[in-house]
PDB file of C-alpha atoms in Angstrom:
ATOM      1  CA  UNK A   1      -1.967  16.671  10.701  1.00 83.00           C
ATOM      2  CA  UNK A   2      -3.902  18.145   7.863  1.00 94.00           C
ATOM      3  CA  UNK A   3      -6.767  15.420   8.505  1.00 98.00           C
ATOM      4  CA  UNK A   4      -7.402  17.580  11.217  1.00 98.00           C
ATOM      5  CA  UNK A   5      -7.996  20.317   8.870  1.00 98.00           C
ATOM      6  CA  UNK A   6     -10.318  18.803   6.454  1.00 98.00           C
ATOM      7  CA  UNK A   7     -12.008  17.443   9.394  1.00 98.00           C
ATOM      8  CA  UNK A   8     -12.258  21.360  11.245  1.00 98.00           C
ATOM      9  CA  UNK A   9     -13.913  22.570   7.264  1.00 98.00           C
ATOM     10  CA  UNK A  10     -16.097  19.770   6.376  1.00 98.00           C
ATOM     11  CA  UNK A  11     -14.036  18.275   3.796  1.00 98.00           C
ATOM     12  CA  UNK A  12     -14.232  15.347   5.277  1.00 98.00           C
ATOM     13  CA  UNK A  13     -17.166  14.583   5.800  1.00 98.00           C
ATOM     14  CA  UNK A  14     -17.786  15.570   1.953  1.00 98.00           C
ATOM     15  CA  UNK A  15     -15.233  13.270   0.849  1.00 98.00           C
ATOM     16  CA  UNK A  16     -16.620  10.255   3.315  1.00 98.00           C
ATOM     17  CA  UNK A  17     -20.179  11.289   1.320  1.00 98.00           C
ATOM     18  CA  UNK A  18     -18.880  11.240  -1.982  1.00 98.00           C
ATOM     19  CA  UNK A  19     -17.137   7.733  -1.186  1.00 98.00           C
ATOM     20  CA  UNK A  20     -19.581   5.840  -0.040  1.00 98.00           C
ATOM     21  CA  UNK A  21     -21.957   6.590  -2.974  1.00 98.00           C
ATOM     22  CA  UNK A  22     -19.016   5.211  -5.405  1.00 98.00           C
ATOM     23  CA  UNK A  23     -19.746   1.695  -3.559  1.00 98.00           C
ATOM     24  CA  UNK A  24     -23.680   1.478  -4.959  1.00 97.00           C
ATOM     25  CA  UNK A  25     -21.076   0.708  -8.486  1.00 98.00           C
ATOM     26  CA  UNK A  26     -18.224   0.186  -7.344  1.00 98.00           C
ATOM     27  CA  UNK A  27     -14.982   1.493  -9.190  1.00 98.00           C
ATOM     28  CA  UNK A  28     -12.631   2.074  -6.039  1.00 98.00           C
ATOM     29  CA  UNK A  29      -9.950   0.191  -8.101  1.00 98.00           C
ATOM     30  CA  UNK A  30      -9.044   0.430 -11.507  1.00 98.00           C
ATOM     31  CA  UNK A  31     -10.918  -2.917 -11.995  1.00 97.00           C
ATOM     32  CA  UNK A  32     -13.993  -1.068 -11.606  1.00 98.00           C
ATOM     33  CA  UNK A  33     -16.733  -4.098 -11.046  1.00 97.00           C
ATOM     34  CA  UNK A  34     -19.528  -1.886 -11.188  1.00 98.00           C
ATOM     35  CA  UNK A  35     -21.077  -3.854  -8.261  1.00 98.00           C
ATOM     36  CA  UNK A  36     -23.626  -2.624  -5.572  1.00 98.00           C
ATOM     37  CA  UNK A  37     -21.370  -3.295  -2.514  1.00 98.00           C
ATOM     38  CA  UNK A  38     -24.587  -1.384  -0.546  1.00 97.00           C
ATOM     39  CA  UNK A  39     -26.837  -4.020  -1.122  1.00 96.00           C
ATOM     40  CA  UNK A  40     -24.298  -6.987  -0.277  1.00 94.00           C
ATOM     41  CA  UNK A  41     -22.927  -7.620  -3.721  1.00 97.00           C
ATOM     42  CA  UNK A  42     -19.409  -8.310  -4.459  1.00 96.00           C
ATOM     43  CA  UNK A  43     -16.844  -7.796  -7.127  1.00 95.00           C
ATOM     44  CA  UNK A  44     -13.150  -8.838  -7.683  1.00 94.00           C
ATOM     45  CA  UNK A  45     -12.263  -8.264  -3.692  1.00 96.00           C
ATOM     46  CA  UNK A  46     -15.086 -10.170  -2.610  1.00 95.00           C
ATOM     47  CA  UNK A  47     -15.819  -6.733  -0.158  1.00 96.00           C
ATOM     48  CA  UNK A  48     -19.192  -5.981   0.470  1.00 95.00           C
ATOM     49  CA  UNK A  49     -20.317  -2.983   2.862  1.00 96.00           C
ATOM     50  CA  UNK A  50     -18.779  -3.639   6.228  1.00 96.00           C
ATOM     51  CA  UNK A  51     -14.919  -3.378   6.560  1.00 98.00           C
ATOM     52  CA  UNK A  52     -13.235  -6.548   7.405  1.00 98.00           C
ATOM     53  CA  UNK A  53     -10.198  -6.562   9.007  1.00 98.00           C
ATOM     54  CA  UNK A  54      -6.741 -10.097   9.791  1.00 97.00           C
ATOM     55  CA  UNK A  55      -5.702  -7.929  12.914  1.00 97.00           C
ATOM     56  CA  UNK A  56      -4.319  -4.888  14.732  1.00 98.00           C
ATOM     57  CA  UNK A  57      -1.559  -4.669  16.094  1.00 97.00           C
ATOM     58  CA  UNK A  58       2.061  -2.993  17.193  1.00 98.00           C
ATOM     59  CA  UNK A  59       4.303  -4.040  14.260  1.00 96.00           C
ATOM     60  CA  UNK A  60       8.192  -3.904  14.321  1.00 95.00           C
ATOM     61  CA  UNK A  61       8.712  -4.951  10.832  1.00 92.00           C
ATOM     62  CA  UNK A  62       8.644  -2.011   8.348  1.00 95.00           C
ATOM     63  CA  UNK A  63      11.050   0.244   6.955  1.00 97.00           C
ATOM     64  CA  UNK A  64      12.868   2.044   9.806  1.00 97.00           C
ATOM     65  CA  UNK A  65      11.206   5.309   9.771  1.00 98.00           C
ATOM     66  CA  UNK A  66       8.028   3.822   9.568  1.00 98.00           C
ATOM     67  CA  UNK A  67       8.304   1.273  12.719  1.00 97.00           C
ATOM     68  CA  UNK A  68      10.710   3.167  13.963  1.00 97.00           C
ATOM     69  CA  UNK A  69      11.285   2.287  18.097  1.00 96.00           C
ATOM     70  CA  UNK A  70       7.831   1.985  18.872  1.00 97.00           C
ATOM     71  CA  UNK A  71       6.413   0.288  16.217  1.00 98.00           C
ATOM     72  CA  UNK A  72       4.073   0.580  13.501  1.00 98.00           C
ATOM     73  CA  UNK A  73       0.067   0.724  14.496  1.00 98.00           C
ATOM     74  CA  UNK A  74      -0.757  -1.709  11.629  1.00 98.00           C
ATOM     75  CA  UNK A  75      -4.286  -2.695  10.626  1.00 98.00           C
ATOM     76  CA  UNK A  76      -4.131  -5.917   8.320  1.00 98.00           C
ATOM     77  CA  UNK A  77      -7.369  -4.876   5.887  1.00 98.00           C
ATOM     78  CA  UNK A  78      -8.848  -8.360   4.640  1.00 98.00           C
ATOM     79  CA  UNK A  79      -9.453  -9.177   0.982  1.00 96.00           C
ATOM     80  CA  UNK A  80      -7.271  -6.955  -2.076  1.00 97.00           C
ATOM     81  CA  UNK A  81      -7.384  -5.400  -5.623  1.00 97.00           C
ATOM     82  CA  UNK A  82      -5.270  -8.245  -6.775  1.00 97.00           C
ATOM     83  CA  UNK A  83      -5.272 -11.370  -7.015  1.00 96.00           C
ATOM     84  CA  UNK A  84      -1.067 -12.333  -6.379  1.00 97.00           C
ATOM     85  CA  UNK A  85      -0.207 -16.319  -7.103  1.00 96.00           C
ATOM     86  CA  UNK A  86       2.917 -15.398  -4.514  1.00 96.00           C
ATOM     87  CA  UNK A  87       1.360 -13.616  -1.592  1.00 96.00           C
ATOM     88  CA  UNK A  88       2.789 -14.010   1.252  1.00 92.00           C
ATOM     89  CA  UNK A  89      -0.868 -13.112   3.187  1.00 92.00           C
ATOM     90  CA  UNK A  90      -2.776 -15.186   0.957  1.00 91.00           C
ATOM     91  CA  UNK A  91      -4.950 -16.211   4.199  1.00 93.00           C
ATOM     92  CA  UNK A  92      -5.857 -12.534   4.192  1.00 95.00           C
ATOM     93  CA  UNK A  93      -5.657 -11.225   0.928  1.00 94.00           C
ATOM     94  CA  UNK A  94      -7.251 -14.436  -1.109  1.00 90.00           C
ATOM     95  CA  UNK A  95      -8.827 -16.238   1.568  1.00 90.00           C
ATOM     96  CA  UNK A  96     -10.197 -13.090   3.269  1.00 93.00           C
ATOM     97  CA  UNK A  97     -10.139 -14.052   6.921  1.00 95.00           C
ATOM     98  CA  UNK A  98     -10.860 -11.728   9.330  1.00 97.00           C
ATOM     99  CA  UNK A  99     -13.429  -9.841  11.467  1.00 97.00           C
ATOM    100  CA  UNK A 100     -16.355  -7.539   9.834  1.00 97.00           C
ATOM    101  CA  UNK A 101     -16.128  -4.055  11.697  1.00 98.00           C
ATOM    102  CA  UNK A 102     -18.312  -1.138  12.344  1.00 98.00           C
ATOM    103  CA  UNK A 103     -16.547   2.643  11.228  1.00 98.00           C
ATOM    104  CA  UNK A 104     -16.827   2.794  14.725  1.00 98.00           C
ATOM    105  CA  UNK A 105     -15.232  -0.018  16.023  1.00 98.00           C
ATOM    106  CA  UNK A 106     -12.051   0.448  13.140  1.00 98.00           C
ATOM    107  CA  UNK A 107     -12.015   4.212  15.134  1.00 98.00           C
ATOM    108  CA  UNK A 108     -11.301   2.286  18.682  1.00 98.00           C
ATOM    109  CA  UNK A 109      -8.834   0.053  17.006  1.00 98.00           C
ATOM    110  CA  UNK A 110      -6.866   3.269  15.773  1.00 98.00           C
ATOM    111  CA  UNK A 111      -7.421   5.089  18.998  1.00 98.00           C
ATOM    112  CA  UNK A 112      -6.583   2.376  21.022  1.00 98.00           C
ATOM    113  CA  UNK A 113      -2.973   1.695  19.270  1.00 98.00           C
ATOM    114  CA  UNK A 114      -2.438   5.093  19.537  1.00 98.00           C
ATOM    115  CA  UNK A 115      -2.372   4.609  23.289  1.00 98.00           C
ATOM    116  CA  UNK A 116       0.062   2.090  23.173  1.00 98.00           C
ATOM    117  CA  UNK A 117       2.273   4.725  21.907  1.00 98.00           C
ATOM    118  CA  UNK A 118       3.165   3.356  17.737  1.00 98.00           C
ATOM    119  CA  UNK A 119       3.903   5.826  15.452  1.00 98.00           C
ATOM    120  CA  UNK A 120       1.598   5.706  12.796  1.00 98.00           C
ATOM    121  CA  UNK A 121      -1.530   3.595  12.188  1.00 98.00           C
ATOM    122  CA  UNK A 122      -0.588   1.763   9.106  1.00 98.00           C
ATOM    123  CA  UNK A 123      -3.089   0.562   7.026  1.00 98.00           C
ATOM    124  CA  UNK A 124      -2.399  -2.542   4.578  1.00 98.00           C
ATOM    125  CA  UNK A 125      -4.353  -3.264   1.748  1.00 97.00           C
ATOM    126  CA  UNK A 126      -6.466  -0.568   1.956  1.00 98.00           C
ATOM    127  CA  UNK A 127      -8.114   0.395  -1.142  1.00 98.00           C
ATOM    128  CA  UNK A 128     -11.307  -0.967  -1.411  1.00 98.00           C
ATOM    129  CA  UNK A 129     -12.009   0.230   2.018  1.00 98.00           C
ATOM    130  CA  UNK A 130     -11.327   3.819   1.764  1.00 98.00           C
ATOM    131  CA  UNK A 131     -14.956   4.809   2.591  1.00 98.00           C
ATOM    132  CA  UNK A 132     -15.019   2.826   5.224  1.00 98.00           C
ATOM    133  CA  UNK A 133     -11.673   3.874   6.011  1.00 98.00           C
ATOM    134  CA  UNK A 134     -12.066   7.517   6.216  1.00 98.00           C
ATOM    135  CA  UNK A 135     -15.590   7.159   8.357  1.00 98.00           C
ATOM    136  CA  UNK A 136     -13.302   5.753  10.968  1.00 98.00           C
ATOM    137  CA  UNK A 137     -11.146   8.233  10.807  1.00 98.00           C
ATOM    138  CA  UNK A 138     -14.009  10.711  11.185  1.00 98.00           C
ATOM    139  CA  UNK A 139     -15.056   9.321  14.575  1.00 98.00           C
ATOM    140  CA  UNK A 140     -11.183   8.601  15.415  1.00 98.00           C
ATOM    141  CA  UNK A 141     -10.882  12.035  15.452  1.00 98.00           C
ATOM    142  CA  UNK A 142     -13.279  12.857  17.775  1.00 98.00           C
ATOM    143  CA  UNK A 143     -11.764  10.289  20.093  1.00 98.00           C
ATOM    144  CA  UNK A 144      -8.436  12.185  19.453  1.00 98.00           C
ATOM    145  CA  UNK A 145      -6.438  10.494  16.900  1.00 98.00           C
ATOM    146  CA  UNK A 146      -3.649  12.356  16.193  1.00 98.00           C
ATOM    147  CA  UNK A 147      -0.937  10.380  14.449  1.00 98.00           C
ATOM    148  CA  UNK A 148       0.114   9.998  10.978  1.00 98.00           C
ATOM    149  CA  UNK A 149      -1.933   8.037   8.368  1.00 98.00           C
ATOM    150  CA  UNK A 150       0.241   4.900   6.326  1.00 98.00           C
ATOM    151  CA  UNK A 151      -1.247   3.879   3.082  1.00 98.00           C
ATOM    152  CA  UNK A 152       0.435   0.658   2.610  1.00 98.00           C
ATOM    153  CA  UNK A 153      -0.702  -0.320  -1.061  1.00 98.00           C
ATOM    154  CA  UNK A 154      -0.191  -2.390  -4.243  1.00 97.00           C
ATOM    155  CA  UNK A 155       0.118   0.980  -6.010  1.00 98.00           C
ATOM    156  CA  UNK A 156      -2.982  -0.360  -8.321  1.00 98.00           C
ATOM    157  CA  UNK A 157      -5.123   2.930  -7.960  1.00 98.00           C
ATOM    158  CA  UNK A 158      -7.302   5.502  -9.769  1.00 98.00           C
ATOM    159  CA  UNK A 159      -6.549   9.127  -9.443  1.00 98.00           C
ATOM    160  CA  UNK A 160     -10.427   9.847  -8.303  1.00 98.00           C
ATOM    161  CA  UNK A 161      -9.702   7.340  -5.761  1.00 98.00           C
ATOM    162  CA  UNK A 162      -6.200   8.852  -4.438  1.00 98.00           C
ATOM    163  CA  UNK A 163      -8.258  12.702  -4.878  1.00 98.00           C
ATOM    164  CA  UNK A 164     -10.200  11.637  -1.925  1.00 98.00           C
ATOM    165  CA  UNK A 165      -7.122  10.758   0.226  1.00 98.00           C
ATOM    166  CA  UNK A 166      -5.405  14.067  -0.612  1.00 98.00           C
ATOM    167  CA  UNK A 167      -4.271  15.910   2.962  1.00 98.00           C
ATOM    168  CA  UNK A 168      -5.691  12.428   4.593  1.00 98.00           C
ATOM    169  CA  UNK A 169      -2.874  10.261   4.119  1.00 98.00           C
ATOM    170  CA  UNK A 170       0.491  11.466   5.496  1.00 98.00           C
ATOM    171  CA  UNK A 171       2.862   8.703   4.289  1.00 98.00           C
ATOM    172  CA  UNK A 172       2.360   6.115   0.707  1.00 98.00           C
ATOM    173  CA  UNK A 173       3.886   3.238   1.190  1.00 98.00           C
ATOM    174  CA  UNK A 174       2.632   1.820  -3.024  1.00 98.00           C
ATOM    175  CA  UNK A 175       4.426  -1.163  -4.258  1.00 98.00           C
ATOM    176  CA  UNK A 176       5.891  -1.083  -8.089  1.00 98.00           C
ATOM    177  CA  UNK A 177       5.477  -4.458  -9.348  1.00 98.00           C
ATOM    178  CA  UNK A 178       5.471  -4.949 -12.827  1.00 97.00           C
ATOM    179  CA  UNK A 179       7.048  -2.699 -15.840  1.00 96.00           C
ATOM    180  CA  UNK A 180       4.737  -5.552 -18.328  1.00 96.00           C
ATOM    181  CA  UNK A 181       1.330  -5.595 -18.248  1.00 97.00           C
ATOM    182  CA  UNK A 182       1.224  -9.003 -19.449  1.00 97.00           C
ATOM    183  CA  UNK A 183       3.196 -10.275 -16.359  1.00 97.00           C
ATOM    184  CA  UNK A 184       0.881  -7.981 -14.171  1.00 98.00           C
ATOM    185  CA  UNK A 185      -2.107 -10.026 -15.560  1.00 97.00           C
ATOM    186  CA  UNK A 186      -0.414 -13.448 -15.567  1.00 97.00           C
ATOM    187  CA  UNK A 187       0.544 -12.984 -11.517  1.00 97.00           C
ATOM    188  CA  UNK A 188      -1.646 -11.009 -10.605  1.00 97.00           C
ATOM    189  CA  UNK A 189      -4.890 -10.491 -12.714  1.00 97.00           C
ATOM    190  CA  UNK A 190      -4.238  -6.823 -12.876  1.00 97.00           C
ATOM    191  CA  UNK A 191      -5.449  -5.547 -16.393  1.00 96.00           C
ATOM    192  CA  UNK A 192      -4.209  -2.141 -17.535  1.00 97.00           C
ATOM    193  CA  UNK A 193      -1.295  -2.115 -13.778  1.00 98.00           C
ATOM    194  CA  UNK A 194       1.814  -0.008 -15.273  1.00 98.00           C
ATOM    195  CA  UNK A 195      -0.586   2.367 -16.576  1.00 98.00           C
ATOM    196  CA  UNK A 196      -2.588   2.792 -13.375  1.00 98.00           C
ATOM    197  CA  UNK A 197       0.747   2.499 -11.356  1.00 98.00           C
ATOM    198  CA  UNK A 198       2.722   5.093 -12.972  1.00 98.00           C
ATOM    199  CA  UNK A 199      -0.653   7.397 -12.751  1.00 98.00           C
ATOM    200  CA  UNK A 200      -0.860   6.893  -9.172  1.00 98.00           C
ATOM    201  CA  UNK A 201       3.141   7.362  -7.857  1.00 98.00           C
ATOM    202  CA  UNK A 202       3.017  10.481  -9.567  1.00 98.00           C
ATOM    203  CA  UNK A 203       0.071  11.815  -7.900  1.00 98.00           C
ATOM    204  CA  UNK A 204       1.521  10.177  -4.237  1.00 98.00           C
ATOM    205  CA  UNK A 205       4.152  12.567  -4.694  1.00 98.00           C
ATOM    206  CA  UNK A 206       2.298  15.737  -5.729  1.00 98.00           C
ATOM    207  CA  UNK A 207      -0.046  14.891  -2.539  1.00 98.00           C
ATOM    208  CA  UNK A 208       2.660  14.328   0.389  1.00 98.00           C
ATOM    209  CA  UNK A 209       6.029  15.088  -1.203  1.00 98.00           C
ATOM    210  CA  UNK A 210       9.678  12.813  -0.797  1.00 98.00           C
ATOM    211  CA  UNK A 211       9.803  11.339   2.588  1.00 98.00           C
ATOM    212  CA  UNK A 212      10.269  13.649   5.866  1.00 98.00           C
ATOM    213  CA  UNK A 213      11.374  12.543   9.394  1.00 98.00           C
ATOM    214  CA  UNK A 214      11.057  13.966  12.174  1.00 97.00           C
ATOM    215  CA  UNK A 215      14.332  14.581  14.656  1.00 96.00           C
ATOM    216  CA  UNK A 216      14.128  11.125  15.557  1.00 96.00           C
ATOM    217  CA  UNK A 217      13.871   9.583  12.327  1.00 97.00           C
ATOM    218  CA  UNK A 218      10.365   8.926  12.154  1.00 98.00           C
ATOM    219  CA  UNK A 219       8.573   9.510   8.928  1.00 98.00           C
ATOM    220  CA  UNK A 220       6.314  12.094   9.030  1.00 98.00           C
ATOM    221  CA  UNK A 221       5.370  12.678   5.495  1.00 98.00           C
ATOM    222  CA  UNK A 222       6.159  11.739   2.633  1.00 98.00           C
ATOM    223  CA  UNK A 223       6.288   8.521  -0.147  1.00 98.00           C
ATOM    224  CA  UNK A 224       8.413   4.941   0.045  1.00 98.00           C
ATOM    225  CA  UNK A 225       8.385   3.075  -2.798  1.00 98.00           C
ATOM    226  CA  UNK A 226       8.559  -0.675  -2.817  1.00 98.00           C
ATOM    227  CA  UNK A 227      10.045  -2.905  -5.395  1.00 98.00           C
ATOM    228  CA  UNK A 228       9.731  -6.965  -4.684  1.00 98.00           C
ATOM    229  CA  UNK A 229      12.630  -8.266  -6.749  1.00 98.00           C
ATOM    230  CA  UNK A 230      10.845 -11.660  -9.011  1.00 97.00           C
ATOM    231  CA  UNK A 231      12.851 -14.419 -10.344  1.00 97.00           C
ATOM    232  CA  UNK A 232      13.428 -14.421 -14.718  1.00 96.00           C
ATOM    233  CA  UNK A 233      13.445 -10.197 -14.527  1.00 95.00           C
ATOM    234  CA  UNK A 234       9.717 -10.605 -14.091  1.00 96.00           C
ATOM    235  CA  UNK A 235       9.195  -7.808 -11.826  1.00 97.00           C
ATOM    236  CA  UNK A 236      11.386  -5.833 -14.618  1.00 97.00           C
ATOM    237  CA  UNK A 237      13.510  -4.166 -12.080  1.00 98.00           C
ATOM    238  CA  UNK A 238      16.089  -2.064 -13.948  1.00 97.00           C
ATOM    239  CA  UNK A 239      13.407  -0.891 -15.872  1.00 97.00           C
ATOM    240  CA  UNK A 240      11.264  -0.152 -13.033  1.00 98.00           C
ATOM    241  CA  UNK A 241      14.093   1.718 -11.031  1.00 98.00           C
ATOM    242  CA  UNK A 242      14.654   3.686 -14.392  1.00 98.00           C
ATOM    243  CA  UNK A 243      11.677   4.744 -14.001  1.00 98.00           C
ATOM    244  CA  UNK A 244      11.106   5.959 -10.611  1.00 98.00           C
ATOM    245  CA  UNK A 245      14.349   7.600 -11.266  1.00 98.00           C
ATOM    246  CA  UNK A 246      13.198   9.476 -14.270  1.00 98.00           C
ATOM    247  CA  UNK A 247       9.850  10.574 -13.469  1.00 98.00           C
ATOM    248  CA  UNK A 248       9.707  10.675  -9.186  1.00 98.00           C
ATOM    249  CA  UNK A 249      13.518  11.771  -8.946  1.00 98.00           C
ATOM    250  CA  UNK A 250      16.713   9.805  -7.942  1.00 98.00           C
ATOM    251  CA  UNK A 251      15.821  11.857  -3.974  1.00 98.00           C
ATOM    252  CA  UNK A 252      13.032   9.347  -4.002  1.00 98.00           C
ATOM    253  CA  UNK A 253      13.160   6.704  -0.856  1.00 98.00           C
ATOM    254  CA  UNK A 254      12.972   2.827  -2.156  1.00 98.00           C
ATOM    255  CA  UNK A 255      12.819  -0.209  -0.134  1.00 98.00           C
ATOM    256  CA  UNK A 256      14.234  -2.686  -2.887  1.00 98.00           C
ATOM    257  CA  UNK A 257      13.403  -5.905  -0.945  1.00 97.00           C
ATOM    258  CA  UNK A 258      15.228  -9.752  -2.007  1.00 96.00           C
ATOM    259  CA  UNK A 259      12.436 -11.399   0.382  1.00 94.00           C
ATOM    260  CA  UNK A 260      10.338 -12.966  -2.370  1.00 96.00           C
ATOM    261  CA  UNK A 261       9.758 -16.867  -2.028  1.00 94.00           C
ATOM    262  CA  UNK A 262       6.919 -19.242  -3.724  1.00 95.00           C
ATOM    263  CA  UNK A 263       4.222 -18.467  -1.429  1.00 94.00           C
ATOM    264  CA  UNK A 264       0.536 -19.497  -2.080  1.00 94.00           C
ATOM    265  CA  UNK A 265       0.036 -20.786  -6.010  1.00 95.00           C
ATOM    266  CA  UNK A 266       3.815 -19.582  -6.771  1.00 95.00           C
ATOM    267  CA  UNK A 267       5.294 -23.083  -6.198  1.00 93.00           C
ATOM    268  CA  UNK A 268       2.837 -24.594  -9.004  1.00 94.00           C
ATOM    269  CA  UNK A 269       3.144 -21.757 -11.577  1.00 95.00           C
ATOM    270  CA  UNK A 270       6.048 -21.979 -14.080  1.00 94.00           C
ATOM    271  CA  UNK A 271       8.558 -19.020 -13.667  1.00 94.00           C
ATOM    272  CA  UNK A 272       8.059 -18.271  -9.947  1.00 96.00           C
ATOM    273  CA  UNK A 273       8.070 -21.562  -8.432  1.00 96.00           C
ATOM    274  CA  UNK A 274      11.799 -20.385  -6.786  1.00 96.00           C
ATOM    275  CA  UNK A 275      13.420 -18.090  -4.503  1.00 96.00           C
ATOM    276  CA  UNK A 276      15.610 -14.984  -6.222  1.00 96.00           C
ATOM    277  CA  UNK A 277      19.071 -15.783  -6.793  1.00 95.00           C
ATOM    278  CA  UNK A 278      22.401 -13.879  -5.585  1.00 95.00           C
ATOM    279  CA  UNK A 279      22.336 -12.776  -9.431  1.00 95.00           C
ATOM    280  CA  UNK A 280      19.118 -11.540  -9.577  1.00 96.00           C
ATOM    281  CA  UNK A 281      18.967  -9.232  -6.577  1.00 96.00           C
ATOM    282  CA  UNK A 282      22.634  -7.838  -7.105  1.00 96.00           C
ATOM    283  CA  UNK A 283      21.422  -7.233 -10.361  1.00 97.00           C
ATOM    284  CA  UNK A 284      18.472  -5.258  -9.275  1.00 97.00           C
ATOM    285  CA  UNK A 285      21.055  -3.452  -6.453  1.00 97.00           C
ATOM    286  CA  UNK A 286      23.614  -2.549  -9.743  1.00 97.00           C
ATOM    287  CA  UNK A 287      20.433  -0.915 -11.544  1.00 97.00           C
ATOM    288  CA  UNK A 288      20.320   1.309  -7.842  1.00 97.00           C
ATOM    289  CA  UNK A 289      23.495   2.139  -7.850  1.00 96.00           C
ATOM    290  CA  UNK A 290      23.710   2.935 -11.672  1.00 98.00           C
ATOM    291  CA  UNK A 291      21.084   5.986 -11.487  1.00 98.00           C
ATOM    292  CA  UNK A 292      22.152   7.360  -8.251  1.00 97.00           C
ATOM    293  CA  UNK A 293      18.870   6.010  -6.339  1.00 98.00           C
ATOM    294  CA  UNK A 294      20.648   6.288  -2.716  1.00 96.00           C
ATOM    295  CA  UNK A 295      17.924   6.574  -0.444  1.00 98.00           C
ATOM    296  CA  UNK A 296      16.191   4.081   1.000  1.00 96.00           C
ATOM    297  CA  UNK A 297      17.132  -0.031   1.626  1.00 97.00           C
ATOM    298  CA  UNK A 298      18.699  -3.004   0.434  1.00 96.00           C
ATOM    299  CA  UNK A 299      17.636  -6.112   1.937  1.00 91.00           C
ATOM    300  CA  UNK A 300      20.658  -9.279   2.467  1.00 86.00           C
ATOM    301  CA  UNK A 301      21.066 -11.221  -0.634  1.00 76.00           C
ATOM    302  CA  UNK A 302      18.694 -14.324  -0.787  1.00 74.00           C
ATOM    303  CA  UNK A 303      19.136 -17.548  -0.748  1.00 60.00           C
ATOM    304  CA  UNK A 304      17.949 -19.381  -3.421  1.00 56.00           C
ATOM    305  CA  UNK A 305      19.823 -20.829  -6.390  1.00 52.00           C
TER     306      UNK A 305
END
């Protein structure tokens, strides 16, 4: 684990330094509030100084190599960067229920589902918490965490952000969402998203490479992109998957997922108030096919209209 390296030199304990001080104003995200999460206030995520997190537990529910036959150590962080009318973890994301944490207690969380024997320790939602994030990892460590590191994001991140998780983070997991800013602000209040998406990917895949597994199948290192498939082309799939094809490479892995349904506000705003069609998602699979993207998954067709 190259964690283990940056923890040996000192780098990490520099980076944990240099993190922390970007929370007296904060701009973890590209919405860059400018808040003092230090002295309680909040921005955008409604995140103050402690780490909150829904729950921690053995998950069976990811992409293969990343649950895998053991399971997925994932740690449900409460609160986001965006603000999603369809979330399916509104509760957490929106509503931002959970538990406030210690760096300390996060550590015994990841320690302890290392014992239970998961793969990974898979955290969800994690941006806003990266100081807190890579404290815990600090005293982790020292308790002997030795697993790989998920980052299981929206893909809405600054580069300065993703420089301190260089050589932490051993598999990104970023979502592509939108290929229209417009859309990315109507759904999801993220100003400025392509830009700041197709600025982060890139850098994922300078940092940790295309996916690697081990003998078993187990990811190692490595990125998986995710694409949620929206009703009306909102997502912009083809154009998305163009995309990732041009400028990550048609080797990249993608988990192009049909799952979507009017969760949350989705079933009172115009345009996303249904489930995908048949259409829609084979649509979305044709656009895969079309520029060779063969790794990764398809999901079953939906079942909406």
């Amino acid at each position: 684990m190259k964690f283990l390296e940056l923890y040996e030199n000192g780098e990490l304990s520099r980076r944990i330094k240099m993190a922390y001080a970007r929370l007296a104003a904060c701009d973890l995200c590209p919405h860059a509030c400018g808040v003092n999460r230090m002295a309680g206030e909040t921005g955008l995520c409604e995140s103050g100084k402690e780490v909150r997190i829904a729950s921690a537990n053995v998950h069976r529910g990811e992409e293969p190599p990343i649950s895998g036959t053991k399971g997925s150590g994932t740690i449900f962080l409460s609160g986001c960067t965006l603000n999603c009318k369809f979330c399916q973890n509104f509760p957490i994301s929106q509503l931002r229920n959970g538990t406030d944490l210690t760096a300390g207690q996060l550590a015994d969380k990841m320690v302890g589902l290392q014992k239970k024997g998961v793969h990974n320790i898979n955290f969800v939602t994690p941006t806003h918490f990266t100081p807190q994030i890579l404290a815990a990892l600090y005293l982790a460590i020292r308790k002997g965490f030795r697993i790989p590191i998920v980052w299981n994001t929206s893909g809405y991140e600054r580069l300065d952000t993703l420089a301190l998780l260089d050589g932490v983070v051993d598999v990104y997991l970023p979502d592509m969402k939108y290929c229209c800013n417009d859309v990315a602000i109507k759904l999801s209040g993220a100003k400025g998203y392509t830009e700041a998406n197709r600025l982060a990917l890139p850098e994922m895949l300078r940092q940790v490479g295309h996916l690697e597994c081990d003998e078993d199948g187990i990811a190692v290192r490595g990125l998986i992109v995710r694409h949620l498939v929206l009703p009306l082309r909102q997502a912009g799939s083809p154009e998305t998957l163009a995309w990732i094809a041009e400028h990550l490479g048609t080797e990249t892995h993608i988990a192009l997922m049909s799952q979507y349904f009017p969760a949350h506000a989705a079933a009172q705003t115009p345009g996303i108030e249904r489930r995908i069609t048949s259409e829609e998602y084979a649509e979305a699979v044709e656009a895969l096919e079309e520029l060779e993207l063969e790794n990764g998954w398809v999901q079953d067709e939906p079942l909406g209209e």
